[in-house]
Amino acid sequence: MTVCGITAEYNPFHTGHLHHITETRRILGENAVIVCVMSGNFVQRGDFAVLDKYARAEMAVRCGADLVAELPLAAALSSAESFARGAVETLHALGCDTVSFGAETADTDLLLRAAAALNALPMEGAPTAPHLSYAARRQEELSRIDKQAAALLDNPNNTLAVEYCRAMHPFGMRPLAVLRQGAAHDANAPNSGFASASLLRTHLRAGDLAFCAPFLPPPCRAVWNEAVSRGEAPVLLPEDTLLALLRTALYQGRLSTGSADGFDERLQKAVYAAHSFSDAVEKARTRRFPAARVRRTLLRAALDIEADASVSPAYLRVLALGPRGRSVLKTASLPVIVKPVTEKRLPENLQTALCRDAFADDLFALALPSPALRTGGGHFRKTPFCLR
């Protein structure tokens, strides 16, 4: 039996994601088990997800996934390299032998070649062009070795695809590249029946479901409408709360990444002078320090995630599952959390991470539209969606 892993954020789940799952199953066969590892309530661009993680996982299972597990929080708020490593390690712990990902090319050999070339680079990237971001410097250095491979990194989906290839190599997992369809990453207009997740988020947050409807599979529209009726969507940033947490981190000396490139000082000045979380991002961002890196770092500080926090999974939190997903859990190589009571039975050395998960979910609750849902402890009241 093939167990194939997919890493995603499903923020929200749209027709492009449905195409990816459908195409993966077509290639591997109907008997393949598709396991997704998904960012929880906080996503890699350094933002609150537009909808609760359990609801987004339900969307995925209703649209063909067999199991959805949560990506470790530290990995979800990391650069592409650490994001991919945490995801692949989680999929490996769930018994996946194949990893499927969307890319702008289906040339797996080229992606593997780029991964091998990146592995040959110095860890700190190119010593030249200090005005560029780390990712841009690394691409510049890679172009000196393999221009065709370096060109892949012009696209963020390809960048993640290459990082998945790097991460899965030590485990002997097989890559499966699925050619992406339709709208490009962050595109501001639909294309051939597909729309970018960022465009959909903009319209969902504005209450414009009519625009989004053609790009959300029917089960996803139903889940979204139910969430809206319960006062759970759309999720918006709790700007003042985040700034208060960042000011606390600043005065406690926790607003630091250990970076020697002036990034920490810039962040600290921005938090001190800002009137909101978004304003702090705008004050800190530069060409060298992109907004996504700034947002991730600030959210990590607000959630008290150390700069060197491990992105490797210590346990597997199930968010949604179907009938075939249950068989995967029986062979998992890490403790599995299905219901909150499971946490009480886990070893003492995992309790710090579990408490951080609970705090993260409580912070996310402060972004919900319904005041009644902003009380603490929601983490312990949520259970996975089970498709019968």
Coordinates of C-alpha atoms in Angstrom, one line a residue:
M1 CA 0.0 0.0 0.0
T2 CA 1.3 3.4 -1.0
V3 CA 1.1 6.1 1.7
C4 CA 1.6 9.5 0.1
G5 CA 2.2 12.7 2.0
I6 CA 1.1 16.2 1.1
T7 CA 2.2 19.4 2.9
A8 CA -0.3 22.2 2.8
E9 CA -1.9 25.1 4.6
Y10 CA -5.3 25.0 2.9
N11 CA -5.8 28.6 3.8
P12 CA -8.5 28.1 2.5
F13 CA -8.9 24.8 0.6
H14 CA -9.6 25.7 -3.1
T15 CA -9.9 24.1 -6.5
G16 CA -6.2 24.1 -6.9
H17 CA -5.8 21.9 -3.8
L18 CA -8.6 19.6 -5.0
H19 CA -6.7 19.2 -8.4
H20 CA -3.5 18.3 -6.5
I21 CA -5.2 15.6 -4.4
T22 CA -7.2 14.2 -7.4
E23 CA -4.1 14.1 -9.6
T24 CA -2.0 12.5 -6.9
R25 CA -4.5 9.7 -6.5
R26 CA -4.8 9.3 -10.2
I27 CA -1.1 8.8 -10.6
L28 CA -0.7 6.5 -7.5
G29 CA -3.9 4.6 -7.8
E30 CA -7.2 4.5 -6.0
N31 CA -5.8 2.4 -3.2
A32 CA -3.2 5.0 -2.2
V33 CA -3.6 6.6 1.2
I34 CA -3.2 10.3 1.1
V35 CA -1.9 11.9 4.4
C36 CA -1.7 15.7 4.7
V37 CA 0.4 17.6 7.2
M38 CA -1.1 21.0 7.5
S39 CA -0.1 24.3 9.3
G40 CA -2.3 24.9 12.3
N41 CA -3.8 28.2 13.2
F42 CA -0.6 30.1 12.2
V43 CA 0.8 29.9 8.7
Q44 CA 4.2 30.2 7.0
R45 CA 3.7 33.8 5.7
G46 CA 3.5 34.9 9.3
D47 CA -0.3 35.3 9.7
F48 CA -3.3 33.9 11.4
A49 CA -5.1 31.4 9.2
V50 CA -8.4 32.7 7.8
L51 CA -10.2 29.8 9.4
D52 CA -9.6 27.4 12.4
K53 CA -7.3 24.4 11.7
Y54 CA -10.0 21.8 12.4
A55 CA -12.4 23.4 9.9
R56 CA -9.7 23.6 7.2
A57 CA -8.7 20.0 7.9
E58 CA -12.4 19.0 7.5
M59 CA -12.4 20.7 4.1
A60 CA -9.4 18.5 3.1
V61 CA -10.9 15.2 4.2
R62 CA -14.3 16.0 2.6
C63 CA -12.4 16.6 -0.6
G64 CA -10.3 13.4 -0.7
A65 CA -7.6 13.4 1.9
D66 CA -7.5 10.4 4.2
L67 CA -5.8 12.0 7.2
V68 CA -4.8 15.5 8.2
A69 CA -2.2 16.0 11.0
E70 CA -0.9 19.3 12.3
L71 CA 2.5 20.6 11.4
P72 CA 4.6 21.5 14.5
L73 CA 4.1 25.2 15.4
A74 CA 7.8 26.1 15.1
A75 CA 7.9 24.6 11.6
A76 CA 4.8 26.4 10.5
L77 CA 6.4 29.7 11.4
S78 CA 9.8 29.0 9.7
S79 CA 11.6 29.7 6.5
A80 CA 11.0 27.3 3.5
E81 CA 13.9 25.1 4.6
S82 CA 12.8 24.5 8.1
F83 CA 9.1 24.4 7.1
A84 CA 9.8 21.6 4.6
R85 CA 12.0 19.7 7.1
G86 CA 9.4 19.7 9.8
A87 CA 6.7 18.7 7.3
V88 CA 8.7 15.8 5.8
E89 CA 9.7 14.5 9.3
T90 CA 6.0 14.5 10.3
L91 CA 5.0 12.6 7.1
H92 CA 7.8 10.1 7.7
A93 CA 6.6 9.5 11.2
L94 CA 3.2 8.8 9.7
G95 CA 4.7 6.1 7.4
C96 CA 4.6 8.0 4.2
D97 CA 6.9 6.6 1.5
T98 CA 6.1 9.2 -1.2
V99 CA 5.7 13.0 -0.9
S100 CA 3.5 14.8 -3.5
F101 CA 3.8 18.6 -4.0
G102 CA 2.7 21.2 -6.4
A103 CA 5.3 22.9 -8.5
E104 CA 5.7 25.0 -11.7
T105 CA 7.6 22.1 -13.2
A106 CA 6.9 18.4 -13.2
D107 CA 10.5 17.6 -13.9
T108 CA 11.4 15.7 -10.7
D109 CA 15.0 15.1 -11.9
L110 CA 15.6 18.9 -12.2
L111 CA 14.1 19.5 -8.7
L112 CA 16.4 16.8 -7.3
R113 CA 19.4 18.3 -9.1
A114 CA 18.6 21.7 -7.6
A115 CA 18.3 20.1 -4.1
A116 CA 21.7 18.4 -4.5
A117 CA 23.3 21.7 -5.7
L118 CA 21.8 23.5 -2.7
N119 CA 23.2 20.9 -0.3
A120 CA 26.7 21.7 -1.8
L121 CA 26.4 25.4 -0.9
P122 CA 27.9 26.8 2.3
M123 CA 25.3 27.0 5.1
E124 CA 25.4 30.8 5.3
G125 CA 24.9 31.4 1.6
A126 CA 26.8 33.8 -0.6
P127 CA 29.1 36.3 1.2
T128 CA 28.4 38.9 -1.4
A129 CA 25.4 41.2 -2.0
P130 CA 24.6 41.8 1.7
H131 CA 21.7 44.0 0.7
L132 CA 19.8 41.0 -0.5
S133 CA 17.7 38.6 1.5
Y134 CA 19.2 35.2 2.6
A135 CA 17.0 33.5 0.0
A136 CA 18.1 35.8 -2.8
R137 CA 21.8 35.5 -1.9
R138 CA 21.5 31.7 -1.9
Q139 CA 19.9 31.8 -5.3
E140 CA 22.7 34.0 -6.6
E141 CA 25.3 31.6 -5.3
L142 CA 23.4 28.6 -6.8
S143 CA 23.3 30.3 -10.2
R144 CA 27.1 30.1 -10.3
I145 CA 26.9 26.3 -10.1
D146 CA 23.7 25.5 -12.1
K147 CA 21.8 28.4 -13.7
Q148 CA 18.9 26.1 -14.7
A149 CA 18.4 24.9 -11.2
A150 CA 18.8 28.4 -9.8
A151 CA 16.0 29.6 -12.1
L152 CA 13.6 27.3 -10.3
L153 CA 13.9 29.4 -7.2
D154 CA 12.2 32.4 -8.9
N155 CA 8.9 30.8 -7.9
P156 CA 8.0 30.1 -4.2
N157 CA 6.2 26.9 -5.1
N158 CA 9.4 25.6 -6.8
T159 CA 11.4 26.7 -3.8
L160 CA 9.3 24.6 -1.4
A161 CA 9.4 21.7 -3.9
V162 CA 13.2 21.8 -3.9
E163 CA 13.3 22.0 0.0
Y164 CA 10.9 19.0 0.2
C165 CA 13.4 17.0 -2.0
R166 CA 16.3 18.0 0.2
A167 CA 14.3 17.0 3.4
M168 CA 13.1 13.6 2.1
H169 CA 16.5 12.4 0.8
P170 CA 17.8 11.1 4.1
F171 CA 14.6 9.0 4.6
G172 CA 14.6 7.5 1.1
M173 CA 11.1 8.9 0.3
R174 CA 10.1 9.4 -3.3
P175 CA 9.1 12.8 -4.7
L176 CA 6.0 13.2 -6.8
A177 CA 5.8 16.6 -8.5
V178 CA 2.3 17.6 -9.7
L179 CA 2.2 20.5 -12.2
R180 CA 0.3 23.4 -10.7
Q181 CA -2.7 24.7 -12.6
G182 CA -4.2 28.2 -13.0
A183 CA -3.4 31.2 -10.9
A184 CA 0.1 31.8 -9.7
H185 CA 1.1 32.3 -6.1
D186 CA -0.4 35.6 -4.8
A187 CA -1.9 36.3 -8.2
N188 CA -4.6 39.1 -8.0
A189 CA -6.9 37.6 -10.6
P190 CA -8.4 34.2 -11.3
N191 CA -7.1 32.0 -14.1
S192 CA -8.7 29.0 -15.8
G193 CA -11.0 28.1 -13.0
F194 CA -8.4 28.6 -10.3
A195 CA -7.6 31.5 -7.9
S196 CA -4.7 32.1 -5.5
A197 CA -5.3 31.5 -1.8
S198 CA -4.2 35.1 -1.1
L199 CA -6.9 36.5 -3.4
L200 CA -9.6 34.2 -1.9
R201 CA -8.5 35.3 1.6
T202 CA -8.9 39.0 0.7
H203 CA -12.5 38.4 -0.6
L204 CA -13.5 36.1 2.3
R205 CA -12.3 38.6 4.9
A206 CA -14.4 41.2 3.1
G207 CA -17.4 38.9 3.3
D208 CA -17.5 38.4 -0.5
L209 CA -18.3 34.7 -0.7
A210 CA -20.0 35.2 -4.1
F211 CA -16.6 35.9 -5.7
C212 CA -15.0 32.9 -4.0
A213 CA -17.7 30.4 -4.6
P214 CA -16.5 29.2 -8.0
F215 CA -13.1 28.5 -6.6
L216 CA -14.2 26.7 -3.4
P217 CA -15.4 23.1 -3.8
P218 CA -19.0 22.6 -2.6
P219 CA -17.9 20.9 0.7
C220 CA -15.6 23.7 1.5
R221 CA -18.3 26.3 0.9
A222 CA -20.5 24.4 3.3
V223 CA -17.8 24.3 6.0
W224 CA -17.1 28.0 5.5
N225 CA -20.8 28.9 5.8
E226 CA -21.2 26.9 9.0
A227 CA -18.1 28.6 10.5
V228 CA -19.5 32.0 9.7
S229 CA -22.9 31.1 11.2
R230 CA -21.1 30.1 14.5
G231 CA -19.0 33.3 14.6
E232 CA -15.7 31.6 13.8
A233 CA -14.9 33.3 10.5
P234 CA -13.4 35.2 9.0
V235 CA -10.4 35.5 11.3
L236 CA -8.8 38.9 11.6
L237 CA -5.6 39.9 13.3
P238 CA -5.9 41.0 16.9
E239 CA -3.6 43.9 16.4
D240 CA -3.5 45.4 19.9
T241 CA -3.1 42.0 21.6
L242 CA -0.2 41.1 19.4
L243 CA 1.5 44.4 19.9
A244 CA 1.1 44.0 23.7
L245 CA 2.7 40.6 23.6
L246 CA 5.6 42.0 21.4
R247 CA 6.2 44.9 23.8
T248 CA 6.3 42.3 26.7
A249 CA 8.8 40.3 24.7
L250 CA 10.9 43.4 24.0
Y251 CA 11.2 44.4 27.6
Q252 CA 11.9 40.9 28.7
G253 CA 14.7 40.6 26.2
R254 CA 13.0 37.9 24.2
L255 CA 12.7 39.8 20.9
S256 CA 15.9 38.4 19.5
T257 CA 16.9 35.9 16.9
G258 CA 20.6 36.0 17.5
S259 CA 21.1 37.4 14.1
A260 CA 24.2 39.5 13.4
D261 CA 22.9 41.3 10.4
G262 CA 21.0 44.1 12.2
F263 CA 17.7 42.3 12.0
D264 CA 17.1 42.2 15.7
E265 CA 17.8 45.9 16.2
R266 CA 15.4 46.8 13.4
L267 CA 12.7 44.6 14.9
Q268 CA 13.1 46.1 18.4
K269 CA 12.9 49.7 17.1
A270 CA 9.9 48.9 15.0
V271 CA 8.0 47.3 17.9
Y272 CA 8.9 50.2 20.2
A273 CA 7.6 52.8 17.7
A274 CA 4.6 50.9 16.2
H275 CA 1.0 51.5 16.9
S276 CA -0.1 48.0 15.8
F277 CA 1.3 44.6 14.7
S278 CA 0.9 45.5 11.1
D279 CA 2.6 48.8 11.6
A280 CA 5.5 47.1 13.2
V281 CA 5.9 44.8 10.2
E282 CA 5.8 47.8 7.8
K283 CA 8.4 49.7 9.9
A284 CA 10.8 46.7 10.0
R285 CA 10.5 45.3 6.5
T286 CA 13.1 46.1 3.8
R287 CA 14.4 44.4 0.7
R288 CA 16.9 42.5 2.8
F289 CA 14.3 41.7 5.5
P290 CA 11.1 40.7 3.6
A291 CA 7.7 41.1 5.2
A292 CA 7.1 37.4 5.5
R293 CA 10.3 37.0 7.5
V294 CA 9.4 39.9 9.7
R295 CA 5.9 38.6 10.4
R296 CA 7.1 35.1 11.2
T297 CA 9.7 36.4 13.6
L298 CA 7.3 38.7 15.4
L299 CA 4.7 36.0 15.7
R300 CA 7.3 33.6 17.0
A301 CA 8.2 36.2 19.7
A302 CA 4.5 36.7 20.6
L303 CA 4.1 33.0 21.0
D304 CA 7.5 32.7 22.9
I305 CA 9.0 30.3 20.3
E306 CA 12.7 30.4 20.7
A307 CA 14.9 31.1 17.6
D308 CA 16.5 27.7 17.9
A309 CA 13.3 25.8 18.7
S310 CA 13.2 22.4 17.0
V311 CA 10.9 22.0 14.0
S312 CA 10.9 18.2 14.4
P313 CA 7.6 16.6 15.6
A314 CA 7.5 15.1 19.1
Y315 CA 4.0 13.9 18.7
L316 CA 1.3 13.8 16.0
R317 CA -1.9 15.8 16.4
V318 CA -4.8 14.6 14.3
L319 CA -7.1 17.3 12.9
A320 CA -9.3 15.2 10.6
L321 CA -9.5 11.7 9.3
G322 CA -11.4 9.4 7.0
P323 CA -11.8 5.6 7.2
R324 CA -8.5 4.8 5.5
G325 CA -6.6 7.3 7.7
R326 CA -7.2 5.2 10.8
S327 CA -4.9 2.4 9.4
V328 CA -2.0 4.9 9.2
L329 CA -2.3 5.9 12.8
K330 CA -1.8 2.3 13.9
T331 CA 1.8 2.3 12.6
A332 CA 2.8 5.9 13.5
S333 CA 6.3 6.1 15.1
L334 CA 5.4 9.0 17.5
P335 CA 2.7 9.4 20.1
V336 CA -0.6 10.3 18.5
I337 CA -3.0 12.9 19.9
V338 CA -6.6 12.4 18.7
K339 CA -8.5 13.9 21.6
P340 CA -7.4 16.4 24.3
V341 CA -7.4 13.7 27.1
T342 CA -4.6 12.0 25.2
E343 CA -2.3 14.9 26.1
K344 CA -2.5 14.0 29.8
R345 CA -1.0 10.6 29.1
L346 CA 2.1 11.9 27.3
P347 CA 5.6 12.1 28.9
E348 CA 6.5 15.0 31.1
N349 CA 9.2 16.2 28.7
L350 CA 6.5 17.0 26.1
Q351 CA 4.4 19.2 28.4
T352 CA 6.1 22.5 27.5
A353 CA 5.4 22.0 23.8
L354 CA 1.8 21.0 24.6
C355 CA 1.3 24.1 26.7
R356 CA 2.6 26.3 23.9
D357 CA 0.1 24.6 21.5
A358 CA -2.7 25.5 23.9
F359 CA -1.5 29.1 24.3
A360 CA -1.3 29.5 20.5
D361 CA -4.9 28.3 20.1
D362 CA -6.0 30.7 22.9
L363 CA -4.3 33.5 21.1
F364 CA -6.0 32.5 17.8
A365 CA -9.3 32.5 19.6
L366 CA -8.9 36.3 20.3
A367 CA -9.2 36.8 16.5
L368 CA -12.6 35.1 16.2
P369 CA -15.6 37.3 15.4
S370 CA -17.8 36.0 18.2
P371 CA -16.9 37.3 21.6
A372 CA -18.3 34.1 23.2
L373 CA -15.6 32.1 21.5
R374 CA -12.7 34.1 22.7
T375 CA -12.6 32.4 26.2
G376 CA -9.6 30.4 27.0
G377 CA -9.3 26.6 26.9
G378 CA -10.7 26.1 23.4
H379 CA -7.7 23.9 22.7
F380 CA -9.1 21.3 25.1
R381 CA -12.6 21.3 23.7
K382 CA -11.8 20.7 20.0
T383 CA -11.8 17.2 18.5
P384 CA -10.9 16.0 15.0
F385 CA -13.5 15.7 12.2
C386 CA -14.2 12.1 11.4
L387 CA -15.6 11.2 8.0
R388 CA -17.7 8.0 8.3

